[in-house]
CSV table of C-alpha atoms and ligand atoms in Angstrom, one decimal:
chain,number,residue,atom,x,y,z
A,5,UNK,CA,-32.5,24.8,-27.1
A,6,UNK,CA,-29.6,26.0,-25.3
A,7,UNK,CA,-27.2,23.2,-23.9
A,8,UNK,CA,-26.0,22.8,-20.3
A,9,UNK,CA,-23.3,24.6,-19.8
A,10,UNK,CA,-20.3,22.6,-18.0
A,11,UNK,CA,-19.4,23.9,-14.8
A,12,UNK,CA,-15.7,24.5,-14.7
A,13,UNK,CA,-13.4,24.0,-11.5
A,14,UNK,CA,-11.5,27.1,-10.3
A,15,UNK,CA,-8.0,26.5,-10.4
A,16,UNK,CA,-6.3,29.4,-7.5
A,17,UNK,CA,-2.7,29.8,-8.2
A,18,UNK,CA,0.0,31.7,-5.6
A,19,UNK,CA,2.7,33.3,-7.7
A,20,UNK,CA,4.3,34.5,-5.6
A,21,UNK,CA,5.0,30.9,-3.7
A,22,UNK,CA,5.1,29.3,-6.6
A,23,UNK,CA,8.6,28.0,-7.6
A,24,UNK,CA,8.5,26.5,-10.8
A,25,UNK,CA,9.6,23.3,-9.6
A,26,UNK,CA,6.5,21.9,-12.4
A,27,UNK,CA,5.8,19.1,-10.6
A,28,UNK,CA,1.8,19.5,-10.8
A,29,UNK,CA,2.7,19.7,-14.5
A,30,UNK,CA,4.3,16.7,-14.9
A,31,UNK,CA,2.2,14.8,-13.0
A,32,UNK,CA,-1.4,16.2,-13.8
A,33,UNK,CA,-2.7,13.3,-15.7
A,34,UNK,CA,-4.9,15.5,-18.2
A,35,UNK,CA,-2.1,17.5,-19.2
A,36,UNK,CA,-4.1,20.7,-17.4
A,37,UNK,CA,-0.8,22.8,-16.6
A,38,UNK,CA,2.1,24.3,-17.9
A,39,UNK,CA,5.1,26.8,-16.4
A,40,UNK,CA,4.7,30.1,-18.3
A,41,UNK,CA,8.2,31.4,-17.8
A,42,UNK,CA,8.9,30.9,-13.8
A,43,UNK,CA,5.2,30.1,-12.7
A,44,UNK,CA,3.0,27.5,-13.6
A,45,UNK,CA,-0.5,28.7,-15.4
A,46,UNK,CA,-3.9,26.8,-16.3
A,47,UNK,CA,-3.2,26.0,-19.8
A,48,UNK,CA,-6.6,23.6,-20.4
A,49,UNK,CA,-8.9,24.1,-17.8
A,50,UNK,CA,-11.9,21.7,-19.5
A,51,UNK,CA,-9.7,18.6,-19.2
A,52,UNK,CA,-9.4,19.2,-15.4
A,53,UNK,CA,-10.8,16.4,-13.7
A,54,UNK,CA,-10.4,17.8,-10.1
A,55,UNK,CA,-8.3,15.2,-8.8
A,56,UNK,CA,-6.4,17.5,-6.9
A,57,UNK,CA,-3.2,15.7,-7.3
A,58,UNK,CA,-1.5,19.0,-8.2
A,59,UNK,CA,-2.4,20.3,-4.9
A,60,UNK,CA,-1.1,17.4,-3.3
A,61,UNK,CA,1.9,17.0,-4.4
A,62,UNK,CA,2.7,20.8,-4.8
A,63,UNK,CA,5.2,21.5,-2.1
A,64,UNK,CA,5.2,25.2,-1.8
A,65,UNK,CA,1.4,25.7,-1.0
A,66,UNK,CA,0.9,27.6,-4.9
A,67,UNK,CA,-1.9,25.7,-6.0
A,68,UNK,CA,-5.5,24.8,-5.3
A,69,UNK,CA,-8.5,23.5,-7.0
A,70,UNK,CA,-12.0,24.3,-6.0
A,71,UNK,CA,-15.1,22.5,-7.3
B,30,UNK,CA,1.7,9.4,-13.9
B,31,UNK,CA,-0.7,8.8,-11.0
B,32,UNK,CA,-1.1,5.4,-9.7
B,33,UNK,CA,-5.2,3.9,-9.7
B,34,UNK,CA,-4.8,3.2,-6.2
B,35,UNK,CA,-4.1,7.2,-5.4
B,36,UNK,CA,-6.6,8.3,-7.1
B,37,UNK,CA,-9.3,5.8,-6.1
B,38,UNK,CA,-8.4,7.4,-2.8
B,39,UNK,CA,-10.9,9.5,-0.9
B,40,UNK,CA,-9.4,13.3,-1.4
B,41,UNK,CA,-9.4,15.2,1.7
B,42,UNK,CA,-8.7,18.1,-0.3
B,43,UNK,CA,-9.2,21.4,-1.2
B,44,UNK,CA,-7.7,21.7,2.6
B,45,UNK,CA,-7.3,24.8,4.7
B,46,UNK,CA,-4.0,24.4,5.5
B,47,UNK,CA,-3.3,28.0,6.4
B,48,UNK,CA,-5.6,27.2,9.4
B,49,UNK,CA,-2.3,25.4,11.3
B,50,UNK,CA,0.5,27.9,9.4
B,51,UNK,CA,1.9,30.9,10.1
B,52,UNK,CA,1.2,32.6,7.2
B,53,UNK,CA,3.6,35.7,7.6
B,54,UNK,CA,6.5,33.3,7.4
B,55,UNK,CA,5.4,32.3,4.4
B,56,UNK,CA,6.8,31.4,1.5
B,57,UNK,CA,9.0,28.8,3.1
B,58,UNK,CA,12.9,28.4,2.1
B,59,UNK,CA,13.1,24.9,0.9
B,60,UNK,CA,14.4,24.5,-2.9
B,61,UNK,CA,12.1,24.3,-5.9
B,62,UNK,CA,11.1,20.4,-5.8
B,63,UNK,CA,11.9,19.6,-2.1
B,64,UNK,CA,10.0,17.6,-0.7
B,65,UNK,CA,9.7,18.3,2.5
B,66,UNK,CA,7.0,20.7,2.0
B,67,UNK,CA,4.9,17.8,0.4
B,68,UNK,CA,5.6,16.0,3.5
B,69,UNK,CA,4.5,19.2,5.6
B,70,UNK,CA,1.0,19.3,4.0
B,71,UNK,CA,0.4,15.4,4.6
B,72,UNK,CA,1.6,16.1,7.9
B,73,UNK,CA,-1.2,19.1,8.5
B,74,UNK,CA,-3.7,17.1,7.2
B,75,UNK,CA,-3.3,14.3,9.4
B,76,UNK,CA,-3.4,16.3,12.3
B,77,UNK,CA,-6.8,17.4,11.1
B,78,UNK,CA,-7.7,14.3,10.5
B,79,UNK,CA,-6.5,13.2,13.9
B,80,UNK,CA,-9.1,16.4,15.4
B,81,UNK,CA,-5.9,17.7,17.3
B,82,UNK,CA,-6.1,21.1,18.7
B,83,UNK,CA,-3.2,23.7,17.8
B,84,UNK,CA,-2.4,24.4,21.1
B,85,UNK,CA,-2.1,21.1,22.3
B,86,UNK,CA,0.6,20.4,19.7
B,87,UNK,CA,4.2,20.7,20.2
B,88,UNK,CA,6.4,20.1,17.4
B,89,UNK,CA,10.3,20.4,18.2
B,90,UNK,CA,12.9,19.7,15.5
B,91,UNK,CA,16.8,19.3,15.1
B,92,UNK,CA,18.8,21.2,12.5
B,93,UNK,CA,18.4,21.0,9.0
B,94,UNK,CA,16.4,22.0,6.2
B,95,UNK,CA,13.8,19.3,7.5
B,96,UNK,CA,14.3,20.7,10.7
B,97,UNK,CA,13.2,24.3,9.7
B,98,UNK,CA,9.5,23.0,9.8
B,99,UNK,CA,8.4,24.4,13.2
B,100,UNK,CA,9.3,27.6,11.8
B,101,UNK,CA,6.0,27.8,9.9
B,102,UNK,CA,3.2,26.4,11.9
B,103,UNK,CA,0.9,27.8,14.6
B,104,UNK,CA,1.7,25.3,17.3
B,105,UNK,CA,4.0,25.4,20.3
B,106,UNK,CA,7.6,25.3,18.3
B,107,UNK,CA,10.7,24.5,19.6
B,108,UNK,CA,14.0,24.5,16.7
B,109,UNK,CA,17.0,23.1,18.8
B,110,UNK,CA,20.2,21.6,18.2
B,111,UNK,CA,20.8,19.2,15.8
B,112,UNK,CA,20.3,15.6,16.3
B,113,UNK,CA,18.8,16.2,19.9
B,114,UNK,CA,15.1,17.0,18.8
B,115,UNK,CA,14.4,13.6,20.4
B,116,UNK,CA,16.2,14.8,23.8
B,117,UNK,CA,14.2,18.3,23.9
B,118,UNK,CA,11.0,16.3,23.2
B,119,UNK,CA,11.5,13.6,25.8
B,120,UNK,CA,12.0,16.9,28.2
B,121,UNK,CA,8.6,18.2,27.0
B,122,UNK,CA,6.8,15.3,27.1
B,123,UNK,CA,7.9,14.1,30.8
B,124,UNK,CA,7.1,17.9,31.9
B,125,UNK,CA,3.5,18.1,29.9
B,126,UNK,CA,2.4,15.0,29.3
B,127,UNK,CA,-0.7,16.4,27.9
B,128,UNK,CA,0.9,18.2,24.6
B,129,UNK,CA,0.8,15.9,21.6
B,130,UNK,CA,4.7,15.8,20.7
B,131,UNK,CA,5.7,15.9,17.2
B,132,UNK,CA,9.4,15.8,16.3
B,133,UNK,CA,10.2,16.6,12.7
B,134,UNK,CA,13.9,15.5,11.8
B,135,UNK,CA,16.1,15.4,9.0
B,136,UNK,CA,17.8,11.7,8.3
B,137,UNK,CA,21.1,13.2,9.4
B,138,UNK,CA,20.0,14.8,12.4
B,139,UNK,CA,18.1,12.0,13.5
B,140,UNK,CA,20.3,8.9,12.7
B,141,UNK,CA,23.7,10.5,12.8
B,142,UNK,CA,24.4,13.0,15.4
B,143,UNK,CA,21.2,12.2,16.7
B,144,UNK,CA,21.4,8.3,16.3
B,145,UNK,CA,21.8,7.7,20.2
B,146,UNK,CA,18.9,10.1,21.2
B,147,UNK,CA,16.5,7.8,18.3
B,148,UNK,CA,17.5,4.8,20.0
B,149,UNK,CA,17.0,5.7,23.6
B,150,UNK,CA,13.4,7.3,22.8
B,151,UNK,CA,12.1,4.4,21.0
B,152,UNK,CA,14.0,2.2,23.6
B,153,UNK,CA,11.3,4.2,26.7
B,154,UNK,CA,8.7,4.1,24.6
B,155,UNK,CA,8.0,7.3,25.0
B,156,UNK,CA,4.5,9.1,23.5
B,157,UNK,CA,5.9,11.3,20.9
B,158,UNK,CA,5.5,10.8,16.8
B,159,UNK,CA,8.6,11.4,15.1
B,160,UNK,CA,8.9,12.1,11.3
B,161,UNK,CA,12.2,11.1,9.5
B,162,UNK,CA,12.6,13.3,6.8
B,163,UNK,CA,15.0,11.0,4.5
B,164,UNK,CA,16.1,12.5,1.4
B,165,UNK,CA,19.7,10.5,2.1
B,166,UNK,CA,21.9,13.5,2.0
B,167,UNK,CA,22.8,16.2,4.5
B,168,UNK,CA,20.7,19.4,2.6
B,169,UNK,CA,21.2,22.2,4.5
B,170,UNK,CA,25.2,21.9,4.7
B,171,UNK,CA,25.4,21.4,0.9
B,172,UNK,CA,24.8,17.3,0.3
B,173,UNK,CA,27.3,15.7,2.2
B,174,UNK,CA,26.5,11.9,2.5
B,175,UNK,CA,23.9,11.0,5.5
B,176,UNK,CA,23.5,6.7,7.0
B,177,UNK,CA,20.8,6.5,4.4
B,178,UNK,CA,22.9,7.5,1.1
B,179,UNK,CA,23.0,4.5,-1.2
B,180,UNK,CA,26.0,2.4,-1.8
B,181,UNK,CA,27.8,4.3,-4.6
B,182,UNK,CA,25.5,7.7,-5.0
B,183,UNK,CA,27.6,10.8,-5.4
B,184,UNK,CA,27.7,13.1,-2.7
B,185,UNK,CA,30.4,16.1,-1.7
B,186,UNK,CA,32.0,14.0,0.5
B,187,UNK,CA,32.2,10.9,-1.8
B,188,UNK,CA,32.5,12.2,-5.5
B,189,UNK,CA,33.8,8.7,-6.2
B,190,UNK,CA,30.7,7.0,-5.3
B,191,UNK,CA,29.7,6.1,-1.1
B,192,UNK,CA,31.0,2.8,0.3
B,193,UNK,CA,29.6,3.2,3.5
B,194,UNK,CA,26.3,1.0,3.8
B,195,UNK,CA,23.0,2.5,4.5
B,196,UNK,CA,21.1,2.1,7.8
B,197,UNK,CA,17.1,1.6,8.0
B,198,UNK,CA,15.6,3.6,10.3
B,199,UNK,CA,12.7,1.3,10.5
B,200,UNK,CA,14.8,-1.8,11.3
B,201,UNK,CA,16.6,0.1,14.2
B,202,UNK,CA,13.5,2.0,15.2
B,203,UNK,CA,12.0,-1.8,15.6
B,204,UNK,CA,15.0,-3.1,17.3
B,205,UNK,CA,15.3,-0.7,19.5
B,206,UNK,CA,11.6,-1.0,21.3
B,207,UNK,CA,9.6,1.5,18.9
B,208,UNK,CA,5.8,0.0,19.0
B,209,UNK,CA,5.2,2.0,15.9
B,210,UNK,CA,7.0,2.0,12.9
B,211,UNK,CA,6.1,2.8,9.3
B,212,UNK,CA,7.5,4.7,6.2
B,213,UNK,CA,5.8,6.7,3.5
B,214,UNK,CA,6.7,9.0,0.9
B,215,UNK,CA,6.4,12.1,-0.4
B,216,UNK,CA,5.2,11.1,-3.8
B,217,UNK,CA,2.4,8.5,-2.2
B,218,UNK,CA,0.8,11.6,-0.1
B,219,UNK,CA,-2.7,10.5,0.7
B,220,UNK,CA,-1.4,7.1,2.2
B,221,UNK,CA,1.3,8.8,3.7
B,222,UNK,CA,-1.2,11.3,4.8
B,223,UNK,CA,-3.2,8.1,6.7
B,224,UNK,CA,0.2,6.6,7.6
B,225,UNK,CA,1.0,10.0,9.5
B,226,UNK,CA,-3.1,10.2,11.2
B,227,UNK,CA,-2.1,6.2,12.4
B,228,UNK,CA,0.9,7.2,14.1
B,229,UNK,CA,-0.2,10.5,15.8
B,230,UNK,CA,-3.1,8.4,17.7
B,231,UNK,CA,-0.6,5.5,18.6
B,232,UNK,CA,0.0,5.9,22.2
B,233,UNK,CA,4.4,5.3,22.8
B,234,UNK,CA,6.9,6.3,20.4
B,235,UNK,CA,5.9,5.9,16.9
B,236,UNK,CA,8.5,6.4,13.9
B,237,UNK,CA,7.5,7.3,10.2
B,238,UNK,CA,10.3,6.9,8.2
B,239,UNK,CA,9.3,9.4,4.8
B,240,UNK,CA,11.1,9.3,1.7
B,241,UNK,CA,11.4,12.4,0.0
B,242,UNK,CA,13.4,14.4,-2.1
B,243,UNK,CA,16.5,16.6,-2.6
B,244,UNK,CA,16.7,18.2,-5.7
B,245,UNK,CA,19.6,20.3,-4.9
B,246,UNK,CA,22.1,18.1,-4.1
B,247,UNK,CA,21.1,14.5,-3.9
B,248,UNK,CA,18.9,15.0,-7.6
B,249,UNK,CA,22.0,16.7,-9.4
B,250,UNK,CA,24.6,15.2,-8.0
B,251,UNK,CA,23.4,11.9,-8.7
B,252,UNK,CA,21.8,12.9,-12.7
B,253,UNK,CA,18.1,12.5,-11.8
B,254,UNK,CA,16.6,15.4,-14.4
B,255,UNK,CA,14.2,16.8,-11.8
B,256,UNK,CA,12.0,16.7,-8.5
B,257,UNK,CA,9.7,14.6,-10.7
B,258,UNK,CA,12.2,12.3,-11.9
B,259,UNK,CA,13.1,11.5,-8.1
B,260,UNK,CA,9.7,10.5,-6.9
B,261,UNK,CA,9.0,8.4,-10.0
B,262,UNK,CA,12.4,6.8,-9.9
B,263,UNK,CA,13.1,6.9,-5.8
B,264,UNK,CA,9.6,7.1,-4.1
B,265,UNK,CA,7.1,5.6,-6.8
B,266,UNK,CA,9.3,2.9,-8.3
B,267,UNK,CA,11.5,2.2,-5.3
B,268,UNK,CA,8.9,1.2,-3.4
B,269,UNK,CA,5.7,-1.0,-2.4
B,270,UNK,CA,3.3,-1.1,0.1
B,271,UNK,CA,3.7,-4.1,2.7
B,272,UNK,CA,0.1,-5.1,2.3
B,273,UNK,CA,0.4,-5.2,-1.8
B,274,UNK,CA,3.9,-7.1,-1.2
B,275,UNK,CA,2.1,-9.6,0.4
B,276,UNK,CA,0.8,-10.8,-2.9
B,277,UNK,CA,4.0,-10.6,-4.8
B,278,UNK,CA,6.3,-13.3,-5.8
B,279,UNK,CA,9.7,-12.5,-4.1
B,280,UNK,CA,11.8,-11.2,-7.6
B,281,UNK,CA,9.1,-8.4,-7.9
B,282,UNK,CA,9.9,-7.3,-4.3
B,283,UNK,CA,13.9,-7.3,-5.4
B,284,UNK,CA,15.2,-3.9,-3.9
B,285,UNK,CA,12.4,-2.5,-3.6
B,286,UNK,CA,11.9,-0.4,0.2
B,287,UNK,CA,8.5,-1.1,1.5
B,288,UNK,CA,5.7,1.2,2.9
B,289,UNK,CA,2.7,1.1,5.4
B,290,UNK,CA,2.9,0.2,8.7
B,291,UNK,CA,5.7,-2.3,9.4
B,292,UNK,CA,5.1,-3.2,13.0
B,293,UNK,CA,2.8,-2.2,15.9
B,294,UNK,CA,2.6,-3.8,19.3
B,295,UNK,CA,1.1,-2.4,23.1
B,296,UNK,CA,3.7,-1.4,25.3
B,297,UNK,CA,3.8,0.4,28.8
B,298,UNK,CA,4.4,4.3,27.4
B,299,UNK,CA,7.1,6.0,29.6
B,300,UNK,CA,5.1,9.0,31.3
B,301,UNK,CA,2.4,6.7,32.5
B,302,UNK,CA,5.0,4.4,34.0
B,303,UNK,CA,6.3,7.2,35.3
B,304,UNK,CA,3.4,8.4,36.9
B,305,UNK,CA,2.4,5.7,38.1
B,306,UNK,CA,5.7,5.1,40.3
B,307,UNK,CA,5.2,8.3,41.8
B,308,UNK,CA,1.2,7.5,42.8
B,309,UNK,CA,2.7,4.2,43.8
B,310,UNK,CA,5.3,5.7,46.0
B,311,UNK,CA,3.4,8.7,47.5
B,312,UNK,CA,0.4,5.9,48.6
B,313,UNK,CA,3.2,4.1,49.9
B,314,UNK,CA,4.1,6.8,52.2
B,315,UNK,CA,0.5,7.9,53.8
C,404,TPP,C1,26.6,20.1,16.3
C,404,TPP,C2,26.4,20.4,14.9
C,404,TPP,N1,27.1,19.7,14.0
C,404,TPP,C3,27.0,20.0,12.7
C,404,TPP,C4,26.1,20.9,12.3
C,404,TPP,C5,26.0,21.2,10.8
C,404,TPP,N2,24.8,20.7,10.2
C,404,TPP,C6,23.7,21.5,10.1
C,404,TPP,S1,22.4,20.7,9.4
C,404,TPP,C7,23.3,19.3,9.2
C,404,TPP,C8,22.8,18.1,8.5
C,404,TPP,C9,21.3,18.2,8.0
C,404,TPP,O1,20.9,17.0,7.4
C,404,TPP,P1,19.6,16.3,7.6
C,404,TPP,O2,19.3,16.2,9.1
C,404,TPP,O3,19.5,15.1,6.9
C,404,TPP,O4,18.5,17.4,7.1
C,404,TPP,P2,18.2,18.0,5.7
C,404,TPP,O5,18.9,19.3,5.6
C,404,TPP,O6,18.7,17.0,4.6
C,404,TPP,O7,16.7,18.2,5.6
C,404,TPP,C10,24.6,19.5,9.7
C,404,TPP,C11,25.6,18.5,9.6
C,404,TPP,C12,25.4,21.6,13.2
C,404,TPP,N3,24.5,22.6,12.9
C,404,TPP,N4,25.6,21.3,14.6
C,405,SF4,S1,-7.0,18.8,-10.3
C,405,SF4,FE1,-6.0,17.1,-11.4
C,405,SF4,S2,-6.7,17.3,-13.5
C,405,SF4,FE2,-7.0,19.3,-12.5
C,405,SF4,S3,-5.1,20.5,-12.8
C,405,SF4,FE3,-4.9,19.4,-10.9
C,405,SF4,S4,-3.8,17.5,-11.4
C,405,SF4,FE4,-4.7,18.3,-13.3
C,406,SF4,S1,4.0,22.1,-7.8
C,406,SF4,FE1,3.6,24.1,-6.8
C,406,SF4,S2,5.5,25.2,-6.8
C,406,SF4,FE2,5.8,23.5,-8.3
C,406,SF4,S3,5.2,24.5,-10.2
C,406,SF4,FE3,3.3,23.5,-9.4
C,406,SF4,S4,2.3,25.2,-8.2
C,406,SF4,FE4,4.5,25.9,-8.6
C,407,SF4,S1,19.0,21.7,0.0
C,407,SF4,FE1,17.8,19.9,-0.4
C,407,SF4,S2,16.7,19.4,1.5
C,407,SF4,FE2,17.5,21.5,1.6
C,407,SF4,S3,15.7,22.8,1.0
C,407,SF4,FE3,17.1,22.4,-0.8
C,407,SF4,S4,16.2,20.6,-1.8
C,407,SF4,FE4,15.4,20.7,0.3
């Protein structure tokens, strides 16, 4: 029997808007994110719940989540 | 941490928002953390929301970092001088009463220099929406205090603390005849988002007074840690929405700024007036 395999969200990150400013890290609730030097990167990807609230409140259009 | 009510919210998102940008001017010059580009992307997608068309948009601004929004969307544009993006727009509205009229302004431009022009437009009643970018300091000039800086907050020019009192813009919007009025902030985006679509479909002048952030020189200056540390402290704690204040006892509501929609009424809109005193006068004269 194989099991189901869970589909995972795609998580599209700009690096070169992205400024580091880590608030999608700090407030992802699931603790998804995390800056790797000046960018942010996918550091969990399973926990993501797609709430989008890193997109939201991402001010420099670097970060988007697709089902 | 997000709130329940946020997240219970219907997303909108993932949202096309390079369909209303100019995407060759992007990435935009705001600081790590400012929030005026969260306040941009509620803004886009309340125009979505709203079904307006590009070209039927004019957004005109004053001068300031808030101000540099036009700069990055595919609408009719107009940057102007600062404090008089209310005077440009009440040009372009009475000359195409057609375009939607958005003015994007910084809490400096539009309440200091620009204080007379705010009152006058709300005063006519003219159709335009009007977004207050207040993150209480003057940005682009290097944090000088603005008429939203709190009593005491460290700025350039008071390094011992302000002791000038702080205006609301929604108070003197209100006073001053505005039949829309509401504030949001950066940090509450969907609601603002909604805030936003509710004032763009109001017909006179509607004001949306939006909290948000300057990392640069409000933040540092006054020892908040980060971006993040201002919209928990400032936008998410500082603040409740007028509908949940209803329900809470009056020391929970202590300091606290409120958001939603704070007051709509009808009232004759300025161009239609207009017009119709020039049909009036023309039948008058057959
Ligand atoms: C007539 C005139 N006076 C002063 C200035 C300098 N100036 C440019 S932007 C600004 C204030 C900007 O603050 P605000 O409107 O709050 O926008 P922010 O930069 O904080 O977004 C000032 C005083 C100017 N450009 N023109
Ligand atoms: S969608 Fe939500 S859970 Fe996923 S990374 Fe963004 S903030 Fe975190
Ligand atoms: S919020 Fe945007 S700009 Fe800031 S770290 Fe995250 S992706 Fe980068
Ligand atoms: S100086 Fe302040 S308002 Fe201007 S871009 Fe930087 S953070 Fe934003």
């Amino acid at each position: 029997m194989t099991q189901a395999v869970k589909k995972l969200p795609r998580i599209e990150i700009n690096e070169k808007f992205c400024k580091g400013c880590s608030i999608c890290v700090d407030f992802c609730p699931t603790d998804v994110l995390e800056l790797r030097g000046p960018v942010v990167a996918v550091k969990n990807l399973e926990a993501c719940t797609r709430c989008q609230l890193c997109d939201l409140r991402c001010p420099d259009f670097a970060i988007q989540v697709f089902d | 941490m997000s709130t329940i009510a946020e997240k219970k919210e219907k997303v909108s998102v993932p949202f096309d928002y390079n369909k209303y940008l100019r995407p060759n001017k992007l990435p935009h010059i705001w600081c790590p953390g400012c929030g005026h580009g969260i306040v941009l992307k509620a803004l886009l997608r309340a125009i979505d929301r709203a079904g307006l068309e590009k070209d039927n948009i004019c957004m005109v601004s004053g001068i300031g970092c808030s101000s540099r929004t036009p700069g990055y969307v595919d609408f009719n544009t107009l940057h102007t001088l600062h404090g008089r993006a209310m005077a440009f727009a009440t040009g372009v509205k009475l000359a195409k009463p057609e375009l939607k009229v958005i003015v994007i302004t910084g809490d400096g431009d539009a309440l200091a220099i620009g204080g007379n022009h705010f009152i006058h437009a709300c005063r006519r009643n003219i159709d335009m929406t009007v977004l207050v970018m207040t993150n209480s300091t003057y940005g682009m000039t290097g944090g000088q205090y603005s008429p939203t800086t709190p009593l005491d907050a460290i700025a350039t020019t008071s390094r011992y603390g302000n002791i000038e009192p702080p205006f609301d813009a929604c108070e003197m919007a209100r006073a001053s005849g505005a039949t829309f009025v509401a504030r949001g902030t950066a940090y509450h985006t969907i609601e603002l988002e909604r805030t936003i679509h509710d004032a763009l479909v109001h017909k006179g002048t509607s004001i949306v007074d939006v909290i948000d952030a300057c990392p640069t020189y409000f933040g540092r200056a006054n020892k908040y840690k980060s971006a993040t540390h201002m919209m928990e402290l400032i936008e998410k704690d500082g603040t409740v929405n007028v509908k949940q204040a209803e329900k809470l006892p009056p020391e929970k509501l202590e300091g606290k700024v409120l958001r939603g929609v704070l007051h709509k009424v009808e009232r004759p809109e300025y161009c239609e007036q207009y017009e119709n005193l020039i049909m009036q006068k023309a039948a008058a004269k057959k």
